[in-house]
XYZ file of C-alpha atoms in Angstrom:
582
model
C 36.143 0.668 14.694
C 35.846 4.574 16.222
C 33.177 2.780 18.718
C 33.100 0.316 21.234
C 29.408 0.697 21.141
C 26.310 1.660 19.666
C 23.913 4.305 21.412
C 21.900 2.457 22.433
C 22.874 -0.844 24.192
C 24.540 0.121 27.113
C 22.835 -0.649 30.579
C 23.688 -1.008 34.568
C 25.661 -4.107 33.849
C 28.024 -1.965 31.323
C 29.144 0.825 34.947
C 32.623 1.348 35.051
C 33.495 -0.002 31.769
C 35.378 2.240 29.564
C 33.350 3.126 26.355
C 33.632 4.925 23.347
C 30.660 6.108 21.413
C 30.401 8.095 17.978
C 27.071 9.535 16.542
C 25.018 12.970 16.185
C 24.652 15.736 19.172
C 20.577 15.649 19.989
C 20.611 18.485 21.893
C 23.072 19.859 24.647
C 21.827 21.183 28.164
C 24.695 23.657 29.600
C 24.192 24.537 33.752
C 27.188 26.135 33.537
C 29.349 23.752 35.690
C 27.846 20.627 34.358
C 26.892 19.852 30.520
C 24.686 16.780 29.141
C 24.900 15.956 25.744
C 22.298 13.759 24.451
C 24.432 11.442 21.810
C 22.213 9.373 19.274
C 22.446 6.802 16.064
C 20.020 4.438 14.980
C 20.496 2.009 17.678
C 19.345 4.998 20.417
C 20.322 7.785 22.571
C 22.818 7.868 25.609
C 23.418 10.704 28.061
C 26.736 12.358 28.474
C 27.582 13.888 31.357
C 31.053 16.576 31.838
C 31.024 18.380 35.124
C 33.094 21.055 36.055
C 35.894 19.900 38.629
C 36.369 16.278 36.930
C 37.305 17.478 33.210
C 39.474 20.333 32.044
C 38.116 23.648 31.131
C 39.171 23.185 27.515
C 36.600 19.826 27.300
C 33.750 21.268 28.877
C 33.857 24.588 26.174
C 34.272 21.743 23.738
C 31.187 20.723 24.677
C 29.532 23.704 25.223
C 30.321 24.509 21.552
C 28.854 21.542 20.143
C 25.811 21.842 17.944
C 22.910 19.869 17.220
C 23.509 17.260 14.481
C 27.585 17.398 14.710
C 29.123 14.124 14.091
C 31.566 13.347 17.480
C 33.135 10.686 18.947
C 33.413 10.429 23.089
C 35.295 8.363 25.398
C 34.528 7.723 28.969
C 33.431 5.653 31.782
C 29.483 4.416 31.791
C 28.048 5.902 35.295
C 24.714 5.007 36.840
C 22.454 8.013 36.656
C 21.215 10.173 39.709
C 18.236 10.876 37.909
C 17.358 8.013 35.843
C 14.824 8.003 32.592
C 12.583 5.272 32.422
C 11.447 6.239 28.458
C 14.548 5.374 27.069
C 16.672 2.115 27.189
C 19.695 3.691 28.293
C 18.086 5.601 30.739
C 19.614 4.250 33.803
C 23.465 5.068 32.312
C 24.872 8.084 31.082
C 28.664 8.003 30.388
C 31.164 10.525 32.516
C 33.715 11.588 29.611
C 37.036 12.006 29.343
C 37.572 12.942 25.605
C 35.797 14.486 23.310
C 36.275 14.895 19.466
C 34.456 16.757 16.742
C 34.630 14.408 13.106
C 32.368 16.771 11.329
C 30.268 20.001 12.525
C 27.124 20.520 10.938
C 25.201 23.575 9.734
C 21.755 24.386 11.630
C 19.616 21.815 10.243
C 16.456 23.215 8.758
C 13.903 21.240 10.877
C 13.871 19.855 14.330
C 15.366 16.046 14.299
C 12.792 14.637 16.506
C 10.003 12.722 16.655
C 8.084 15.665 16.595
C 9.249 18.330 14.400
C 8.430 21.218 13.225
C 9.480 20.464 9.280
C 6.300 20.432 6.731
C 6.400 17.248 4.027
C 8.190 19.441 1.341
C 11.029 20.837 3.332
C 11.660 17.367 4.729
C 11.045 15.465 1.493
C 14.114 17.689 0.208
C 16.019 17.279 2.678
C 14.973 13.881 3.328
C 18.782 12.232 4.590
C 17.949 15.004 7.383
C 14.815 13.102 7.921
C 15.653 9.385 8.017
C 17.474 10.344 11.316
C 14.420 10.878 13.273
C 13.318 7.868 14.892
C 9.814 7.230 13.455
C 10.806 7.560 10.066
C 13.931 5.041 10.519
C 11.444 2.761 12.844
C 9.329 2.292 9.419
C 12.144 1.506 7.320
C 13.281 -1.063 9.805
C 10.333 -2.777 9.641
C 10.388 -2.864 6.060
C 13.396 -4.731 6.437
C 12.197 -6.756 8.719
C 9.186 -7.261 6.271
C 11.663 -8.390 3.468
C 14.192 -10.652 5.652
C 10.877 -12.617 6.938
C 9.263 -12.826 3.230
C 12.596 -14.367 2.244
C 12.812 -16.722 5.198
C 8.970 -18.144 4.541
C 9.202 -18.729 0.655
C 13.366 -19.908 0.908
C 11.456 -22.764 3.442
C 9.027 -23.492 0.820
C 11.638 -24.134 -1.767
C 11.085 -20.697 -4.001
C 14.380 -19.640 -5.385
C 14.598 -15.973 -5.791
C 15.454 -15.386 -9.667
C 16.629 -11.695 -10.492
C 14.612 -10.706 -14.237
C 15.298 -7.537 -16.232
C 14.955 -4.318 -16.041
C 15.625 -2.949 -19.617
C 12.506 -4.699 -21.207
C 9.840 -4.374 -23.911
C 7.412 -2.085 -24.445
C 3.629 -3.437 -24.714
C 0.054 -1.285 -25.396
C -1.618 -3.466 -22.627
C -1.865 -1.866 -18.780
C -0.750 1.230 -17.198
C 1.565 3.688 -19.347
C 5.435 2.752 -19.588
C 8.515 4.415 -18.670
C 10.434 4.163 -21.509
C 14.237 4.789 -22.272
C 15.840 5.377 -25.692
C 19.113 3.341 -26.568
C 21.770 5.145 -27.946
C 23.221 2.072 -30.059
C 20.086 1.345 -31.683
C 18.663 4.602 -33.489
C 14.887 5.126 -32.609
C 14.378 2.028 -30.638
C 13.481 2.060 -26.704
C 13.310 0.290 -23.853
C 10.897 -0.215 -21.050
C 10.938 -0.077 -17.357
C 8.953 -3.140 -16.193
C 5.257 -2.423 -14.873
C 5.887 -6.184 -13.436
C 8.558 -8.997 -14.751
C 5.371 -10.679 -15.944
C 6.190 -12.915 -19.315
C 9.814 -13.266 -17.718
C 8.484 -15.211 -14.354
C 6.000 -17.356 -17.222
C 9.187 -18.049 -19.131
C 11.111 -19.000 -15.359
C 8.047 -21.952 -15.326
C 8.586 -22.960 -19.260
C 12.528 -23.174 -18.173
C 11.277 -25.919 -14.866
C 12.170 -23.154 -12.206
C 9.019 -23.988 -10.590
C 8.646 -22.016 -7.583
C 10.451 -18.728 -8.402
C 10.007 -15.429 -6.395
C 11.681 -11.610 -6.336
C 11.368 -8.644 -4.255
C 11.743 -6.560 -7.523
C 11.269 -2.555 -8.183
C 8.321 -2.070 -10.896
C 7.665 0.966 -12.666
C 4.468 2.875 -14.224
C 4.052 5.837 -14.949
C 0.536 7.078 -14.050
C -1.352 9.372 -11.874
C -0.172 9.650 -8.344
C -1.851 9.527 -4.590
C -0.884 8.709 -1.098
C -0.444 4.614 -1.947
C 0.991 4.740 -5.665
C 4.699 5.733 -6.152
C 6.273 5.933 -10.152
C 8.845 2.871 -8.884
C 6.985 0.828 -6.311
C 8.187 -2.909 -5.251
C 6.633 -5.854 -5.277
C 6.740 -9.694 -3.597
C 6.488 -11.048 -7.499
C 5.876 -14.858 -7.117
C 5.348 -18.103 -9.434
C 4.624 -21.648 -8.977
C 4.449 -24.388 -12.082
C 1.908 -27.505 -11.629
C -0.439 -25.867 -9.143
C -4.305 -25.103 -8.806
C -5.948 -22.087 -8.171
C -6.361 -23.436 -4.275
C -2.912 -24.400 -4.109
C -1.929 -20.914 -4.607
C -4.554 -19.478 -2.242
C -3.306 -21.688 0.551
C 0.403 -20.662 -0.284
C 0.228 -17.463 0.511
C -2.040 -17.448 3.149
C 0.785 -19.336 4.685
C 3.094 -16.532 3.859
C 0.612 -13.375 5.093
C 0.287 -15.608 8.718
C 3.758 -16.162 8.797
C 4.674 -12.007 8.473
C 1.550 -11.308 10.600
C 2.862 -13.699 12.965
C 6.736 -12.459 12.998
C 6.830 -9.108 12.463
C 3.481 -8.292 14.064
C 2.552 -10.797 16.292
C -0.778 -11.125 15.195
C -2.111 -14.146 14.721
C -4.983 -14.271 11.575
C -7.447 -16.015 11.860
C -9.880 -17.798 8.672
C -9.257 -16.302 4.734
C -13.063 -16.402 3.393
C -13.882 -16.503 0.098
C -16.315 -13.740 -1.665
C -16.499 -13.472 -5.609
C -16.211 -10.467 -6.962
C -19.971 -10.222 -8.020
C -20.888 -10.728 -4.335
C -18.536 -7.999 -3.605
C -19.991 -5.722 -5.618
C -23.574 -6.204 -4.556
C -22.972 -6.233 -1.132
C -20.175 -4.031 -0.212
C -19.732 -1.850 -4.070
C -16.558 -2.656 -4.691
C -13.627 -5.319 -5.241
C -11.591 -4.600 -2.217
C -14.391 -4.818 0.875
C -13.278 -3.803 4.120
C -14.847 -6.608 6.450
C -14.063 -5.348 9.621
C -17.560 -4.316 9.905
C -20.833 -5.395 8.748
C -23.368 -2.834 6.903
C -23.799 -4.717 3.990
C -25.654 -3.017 0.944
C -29.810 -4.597 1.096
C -31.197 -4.359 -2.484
C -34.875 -2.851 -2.183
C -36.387 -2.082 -5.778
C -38.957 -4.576 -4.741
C -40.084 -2.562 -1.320
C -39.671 0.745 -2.289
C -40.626 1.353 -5.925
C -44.134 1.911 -7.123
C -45.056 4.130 -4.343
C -44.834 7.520 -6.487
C -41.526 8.799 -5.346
C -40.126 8.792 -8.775
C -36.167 8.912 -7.789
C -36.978 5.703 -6.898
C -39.116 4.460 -9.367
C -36.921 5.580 -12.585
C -34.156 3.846 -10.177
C -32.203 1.310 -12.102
C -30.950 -0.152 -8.462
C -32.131 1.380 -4.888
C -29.470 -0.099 -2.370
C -29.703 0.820 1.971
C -27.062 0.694 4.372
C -27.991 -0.069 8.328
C -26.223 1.916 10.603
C -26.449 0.172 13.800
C -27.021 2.349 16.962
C -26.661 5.808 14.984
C -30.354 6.665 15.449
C -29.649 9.525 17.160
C -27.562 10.988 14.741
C -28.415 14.763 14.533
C -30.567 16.494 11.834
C -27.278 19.020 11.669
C -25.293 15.682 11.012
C -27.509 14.067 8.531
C -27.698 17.319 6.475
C -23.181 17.092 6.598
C -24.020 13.499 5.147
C -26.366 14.527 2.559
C -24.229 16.925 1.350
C -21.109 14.483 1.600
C -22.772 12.671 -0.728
C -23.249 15.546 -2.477
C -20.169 16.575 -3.027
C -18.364 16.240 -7.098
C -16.602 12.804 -5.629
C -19.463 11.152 -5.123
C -21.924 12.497 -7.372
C -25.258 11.357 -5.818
C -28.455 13.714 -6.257
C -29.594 13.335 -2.508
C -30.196 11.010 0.505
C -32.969 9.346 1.751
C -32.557 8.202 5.753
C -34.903 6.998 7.705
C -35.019 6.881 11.775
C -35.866 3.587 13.801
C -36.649 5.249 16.947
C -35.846 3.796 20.028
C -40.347 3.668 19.936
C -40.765 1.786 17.436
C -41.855 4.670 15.391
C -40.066 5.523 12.046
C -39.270 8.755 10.579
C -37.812 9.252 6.996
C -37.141 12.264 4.797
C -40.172 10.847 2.344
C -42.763 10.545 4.487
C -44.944 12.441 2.099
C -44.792 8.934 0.096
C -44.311 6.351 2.355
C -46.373 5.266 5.386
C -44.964 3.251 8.445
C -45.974 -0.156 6.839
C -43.801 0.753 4.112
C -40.536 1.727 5.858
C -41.010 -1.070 8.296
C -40.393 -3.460 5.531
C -37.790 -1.129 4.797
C -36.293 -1.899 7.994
C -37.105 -5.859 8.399
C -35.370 -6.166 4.659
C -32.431 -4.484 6.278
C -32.264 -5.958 9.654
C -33.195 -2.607 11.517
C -33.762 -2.686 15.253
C -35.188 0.467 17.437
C -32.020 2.882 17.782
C -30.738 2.231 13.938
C -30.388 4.544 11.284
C -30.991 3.394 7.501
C -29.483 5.345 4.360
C -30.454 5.179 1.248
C -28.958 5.839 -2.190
C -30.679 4.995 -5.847
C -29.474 5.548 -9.480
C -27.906 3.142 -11.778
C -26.091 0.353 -10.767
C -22.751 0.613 -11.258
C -23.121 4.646 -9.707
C -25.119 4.182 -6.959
C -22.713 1.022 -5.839
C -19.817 2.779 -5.756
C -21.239 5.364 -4.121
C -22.841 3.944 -1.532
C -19.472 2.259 -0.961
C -18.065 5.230 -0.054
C -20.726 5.968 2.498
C -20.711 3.036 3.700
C -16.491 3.246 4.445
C -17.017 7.273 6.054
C -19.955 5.458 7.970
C -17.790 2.601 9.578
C -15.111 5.405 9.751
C -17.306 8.176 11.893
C -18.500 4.953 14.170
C -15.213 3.260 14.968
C -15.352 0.469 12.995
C -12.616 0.465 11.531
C -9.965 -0.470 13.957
C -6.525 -0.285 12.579
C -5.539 -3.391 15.380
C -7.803 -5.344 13.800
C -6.973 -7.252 10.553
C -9.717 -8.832 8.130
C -8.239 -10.891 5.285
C -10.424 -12.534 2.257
C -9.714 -13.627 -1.318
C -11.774 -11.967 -4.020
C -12.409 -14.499 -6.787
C -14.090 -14.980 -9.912
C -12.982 -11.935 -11.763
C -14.170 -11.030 -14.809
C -11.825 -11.917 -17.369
C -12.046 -8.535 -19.716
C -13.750 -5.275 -19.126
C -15.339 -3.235 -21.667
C -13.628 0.298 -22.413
C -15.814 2.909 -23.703
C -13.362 5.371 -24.789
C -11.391 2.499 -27.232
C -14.333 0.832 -27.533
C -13.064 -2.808 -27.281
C -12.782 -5.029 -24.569
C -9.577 -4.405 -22.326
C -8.134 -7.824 -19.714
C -8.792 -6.403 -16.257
C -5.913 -8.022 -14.854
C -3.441 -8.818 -17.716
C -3.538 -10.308 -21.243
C -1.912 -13.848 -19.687
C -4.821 -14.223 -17.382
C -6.459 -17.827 -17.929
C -10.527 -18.163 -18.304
C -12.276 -20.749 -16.532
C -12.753 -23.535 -18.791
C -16.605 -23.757 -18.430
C -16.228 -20.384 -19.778
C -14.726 -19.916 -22.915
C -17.742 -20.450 -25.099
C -19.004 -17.032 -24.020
C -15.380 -15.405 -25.355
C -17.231 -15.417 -28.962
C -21.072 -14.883 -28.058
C -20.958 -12.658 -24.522
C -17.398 -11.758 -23.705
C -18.167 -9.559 -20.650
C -19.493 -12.469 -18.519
C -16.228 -14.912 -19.135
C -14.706 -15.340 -15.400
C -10.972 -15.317 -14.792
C -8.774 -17.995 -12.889
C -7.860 -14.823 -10.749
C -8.088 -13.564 -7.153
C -6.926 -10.838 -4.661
C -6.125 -11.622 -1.114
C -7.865 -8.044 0.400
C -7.297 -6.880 4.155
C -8.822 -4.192 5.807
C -9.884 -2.876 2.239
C -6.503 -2.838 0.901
C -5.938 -4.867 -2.076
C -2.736 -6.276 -0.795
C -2.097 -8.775 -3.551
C -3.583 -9.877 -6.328
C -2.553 -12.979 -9.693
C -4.370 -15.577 -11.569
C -3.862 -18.972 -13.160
C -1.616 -18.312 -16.470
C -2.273 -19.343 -19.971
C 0.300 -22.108 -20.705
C -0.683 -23.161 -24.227
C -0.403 -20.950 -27.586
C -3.945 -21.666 -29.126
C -5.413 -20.308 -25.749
C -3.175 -17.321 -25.779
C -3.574 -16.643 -28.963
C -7.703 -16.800 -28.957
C -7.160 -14.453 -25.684
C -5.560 -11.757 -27.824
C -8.021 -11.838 -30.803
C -10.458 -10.974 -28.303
C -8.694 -8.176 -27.398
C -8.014 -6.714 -30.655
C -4.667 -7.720 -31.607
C -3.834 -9.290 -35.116
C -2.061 -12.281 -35.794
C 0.869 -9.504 -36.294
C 0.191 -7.718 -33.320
C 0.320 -10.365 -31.190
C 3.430 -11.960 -32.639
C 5.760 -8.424 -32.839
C 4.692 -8.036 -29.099
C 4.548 -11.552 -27.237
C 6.501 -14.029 -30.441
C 8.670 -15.127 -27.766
C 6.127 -16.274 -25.277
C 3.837 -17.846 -27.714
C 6.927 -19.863 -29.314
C 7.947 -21.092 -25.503
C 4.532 -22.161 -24.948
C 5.392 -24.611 -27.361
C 8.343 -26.339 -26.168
C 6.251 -27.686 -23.013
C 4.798 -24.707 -20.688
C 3.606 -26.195 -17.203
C 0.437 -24.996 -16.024
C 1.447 -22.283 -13.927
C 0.034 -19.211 -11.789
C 1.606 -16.886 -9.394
C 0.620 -13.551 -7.260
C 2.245 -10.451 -6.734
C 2.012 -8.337 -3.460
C 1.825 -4.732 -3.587
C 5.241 -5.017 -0.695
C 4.814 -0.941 0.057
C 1.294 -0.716 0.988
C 2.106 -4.009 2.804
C 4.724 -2.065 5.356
C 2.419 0.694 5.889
C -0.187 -1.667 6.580
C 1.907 -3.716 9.020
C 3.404 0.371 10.311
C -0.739 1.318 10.927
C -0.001 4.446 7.864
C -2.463 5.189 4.886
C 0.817 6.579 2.780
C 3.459 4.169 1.492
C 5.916 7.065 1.146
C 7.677 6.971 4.614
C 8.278 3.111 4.171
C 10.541 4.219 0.848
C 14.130 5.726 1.816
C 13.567 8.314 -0.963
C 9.946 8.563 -2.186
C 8.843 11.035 -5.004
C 6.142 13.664 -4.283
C 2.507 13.487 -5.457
C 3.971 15.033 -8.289
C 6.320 12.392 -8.993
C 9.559 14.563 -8.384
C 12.472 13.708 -6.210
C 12.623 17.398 -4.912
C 15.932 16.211 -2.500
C 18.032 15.538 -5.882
C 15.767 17.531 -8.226
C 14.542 14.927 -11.210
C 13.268 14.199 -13.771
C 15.514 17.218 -14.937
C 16.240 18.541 -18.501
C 19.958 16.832 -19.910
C 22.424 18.588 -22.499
C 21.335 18.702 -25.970
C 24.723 16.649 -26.687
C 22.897 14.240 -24.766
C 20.021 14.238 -26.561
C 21.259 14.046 -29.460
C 23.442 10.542 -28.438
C 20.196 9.023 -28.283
C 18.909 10.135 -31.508
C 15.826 12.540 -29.617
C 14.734 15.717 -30.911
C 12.845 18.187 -28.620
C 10.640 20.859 -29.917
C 8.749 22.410 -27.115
């Protein structure tokens, strides 16, 4: 080895011990007769000290020509400091040396290695090997690590066996868009990048591997933001002769267990809230329950009063905003037009005071009296000092947008503490979803997804209301996981895809092989997969998964450190039987 040690494990116990260290120059200080070089790898950062008098001229204009980020290796003696540094591990060493030796200089880099720099995302997204030095970005990546070592650790003690599926797969209409890739031995045929390994994990339970699991890469190729990547990874998991509980339990054990480990939180109870609850009360399938300010339904107390917004109102839903009474008229007029604004889409707001008084004061007290918004407020729980918002319009609008209030509420408040963690399970999905733009009924969560039993009657006379055998564990308002109980028996599967508009032909060019296995003995079988990016960001307190990937794309999708997707040779193209007219 070049190195005795790292940079950042030597302490008082080490002085007097001979040392030699290797890594990158932080910085240098130069006082003329005495130089410190601040030395530093991923372990940490130790002080080097040459003074003039104990080395030779010739060392100490080494080390006055060093620059930042060139490679060196030093030998010397570890020395107790005079001035010690209490914000760094080493800081009570720094190492006198003897010898000093440049293994590679560096050019200038383009942004400041530190914690704070003074790089923008592009510049250090292309150079992004320049960026995985600084400490906060390599502190996130070691917790992803950490992240994967203790998934492996819980499921290897709860006899999963981690199976390795393909990645050159098989095309299918269902889900997000494919990445596909053409074969060069098989003339107009293509490949697919799995969006999950899905039917292969299925076939892993027909084949009696009964508690499989992978950390695996996926792929889809769809619209980008802060917490979608083109290749993401997942905790893909499995289990053969198991209920939907049994599965629920499972992996609560496994989200304690890396809350516990890696962040030494312990969580507390997993409730249970079906998705139609979810929607009426909080808008959406992912609640964030760290806070209360659940949506009141109040058609029955506000309607028929002649404020026509609200009596053409499909669904007239309130918010209570505990303690924000005294929110300024200048601050509800930013909210109304918040709410305003193209991403939400509603027409207006309607808010109404509870004044410390008892008195209330609305924005439609031209049709309301104080009787009347007093039942407002006892529907909603309103004390003196609370402010109520209101939103109307259909139901499926005005839900999601009060949702959206409701999270910038909790957000302006303080509510939502990123120290505190609230996990549920959403149940009871529905099983298929109704697509206006094909016009047929789409699975929400995949085509494999089982319907509960009680339910399958309604798959030929109201398809929309058939529930799913599926659930998401949610935290925080990040769904972190989400699976279902599988089909495991052909006529099922195959009633499933009539419903969603696949022939007998369809079905069999696309899934023959899984419908044939399902015949040689499929155990009933459901699994889960866990979205493991957003996970690590969760765990590292970030809303972007990107600095928990080594070498994330951009919101466009583009590596802009190695420059792809790029164009390839027309001799290229032409292997793989692809003609381009653009």
């Amino acid at each position: 080895m070049l190195r005795t040690h790292t940079c950042g494990e030597l302490r008082i116990a080490h002085v007097g011990q001979s040392v030699t260290l290797c890594g990158w120059v932080q910085r240098v200080r130069n006082k003329g007769g005495i130089i410190w070089v601040d030395l530093r790898d991923r372990y940490g950062l130790t002080q080097l000290i040459l003074e003039d008098g104990q080395v030779s001229s010739e060392l100490l204009d080494k080390a006055a020509s060093l620059g930042r980020e060139f490679v060196i290796q030093a030998q010397g003696v570890v020395s107790e400091r005079f001035s010690k540094n209490d914000k760094i591990p080493t800081g009570d060493i720094e190492i006198k040396i003897q010898s000093l030796e440049v293994l590679n200089p560096a050019k200038v880099p383009p942004f400041i290695i530190e914690d704070e720099t003074d790089g923008g995302d592009e510049l250090r997204m292309k150079y992004r090997y320049l960026d995985l030095r600084r400490n906060v970005v390599r502190e996130k990546l070691q917790l992803r690590h950490r992240m994967m070592q203790e998934t492996r650790r819980y499921l290897d003690a709860q006899q999963f066996i981690e199976v390795e599926t393909p990645v050159l797969i098989k095309s299918t209409p269902e889900g997000a868009r494919d990445f596909v890739v053409p074969s060069r031995v098989n003339a107009g045929e293509f490949y697919a990048l799995p969006q999950s390994p899905q039917t292969f994990k299925q076939l892993l339970m027909v084949s009696g591997f009964d508690r499989y699991f992978q950390i695996v890469k996926c792929f889809r190729d769809e619209d980008l933001r802060a917490d979608r990547q083109p290749e993401f990874t997942q905790i893909d998991c499995e289990m053969s002769f198991v209920s939907q509980e049994d599965i629920l339990s499972t992996f609560e054990g496994l989200a304690r267990h890396l809350f516990k480990n890696v962040k030494g939180v312990e969580l507390k109870d997993f409730p249970r809230m079906t998705f139609a609850d979810a929607m009426k009360y909080y808008g959406n399938d992912k609640p964030d329950t760290r806070f209360d300010m659940k949506f009141v339904e109040l058609n029955q107390v506000a309607q028929g009063k002649g404020f026509g917004i609200f009596d053409s109102a499909e669904l007239i839903i309130g918010i209570n905003a505990q303690g924000a009474a005294e929110y300024t008229r200048k601050q509800l007029d930013e909210l109304t037009e918040w709410v305003k604004r193209p991403q939400i889409g509603a027409k207006g707001l309607v808010y109404v005071r509870y004044n410390t008084d008892g008195t209330l004061k609305s924005t439609v007290d031209k049709f309301f009296n104080q009787e009347d918004l007093k039942a407002w407020a006892d529907a909603m729980g309103a004390k003196p000092g609370d402010l109520m918002l209101l939103l109307s319009g259909d139901t499926a609008t005005v839900r999601k947008q009060m949702s959206e209030l409701r999270l910038k509420m909790g957000e302006d408040l303080g509510l939502r503490d990123r120290n505190i963690f609230k996990p549920l399970w959403v149940i009871d999905f529905p099983l298929l979803e109704w697509d206006e733009e094909t016009k047929r009924y789409h699975a929400m969560h995949h085509p494999f997804t089982s319907p509960k039993t009680e339910d399958i009657p309604l798959l030929d006379t109201d398809p929309g209301k058939v529930r799913a055998n599926a659930y998401d564990m949610v935290i925080n308002g990040v769904e972190v996981g989400g699976g279902s109980i599988r089909i495991h028996d052909r006529t099922t599967q195959s009633l499933m895809f009539k419903h969603l508009g696949f022939t007998p032909e369809e079905a069999q060019k696309q899934f023959g092989f899984l419908l044939e296995a399902f015949e040689f003995g499929a155990p009933p079988h459901g699994g889960i997969a866990f979205g493991f990016d957003r996970l690590c960001a969760m765990f590292g307190g970030s809303d972007s998964i990107r600095d928990y990937i080594a070498f994330p794309k951009n919101n466009s999708g583009r590596d802009v450190m190695i420059d792809s997707p790029s164009t390839i040779a027309d001799e290229q193209l032409k292997e793989l039987h692809i003609r381009v007219n653009i």
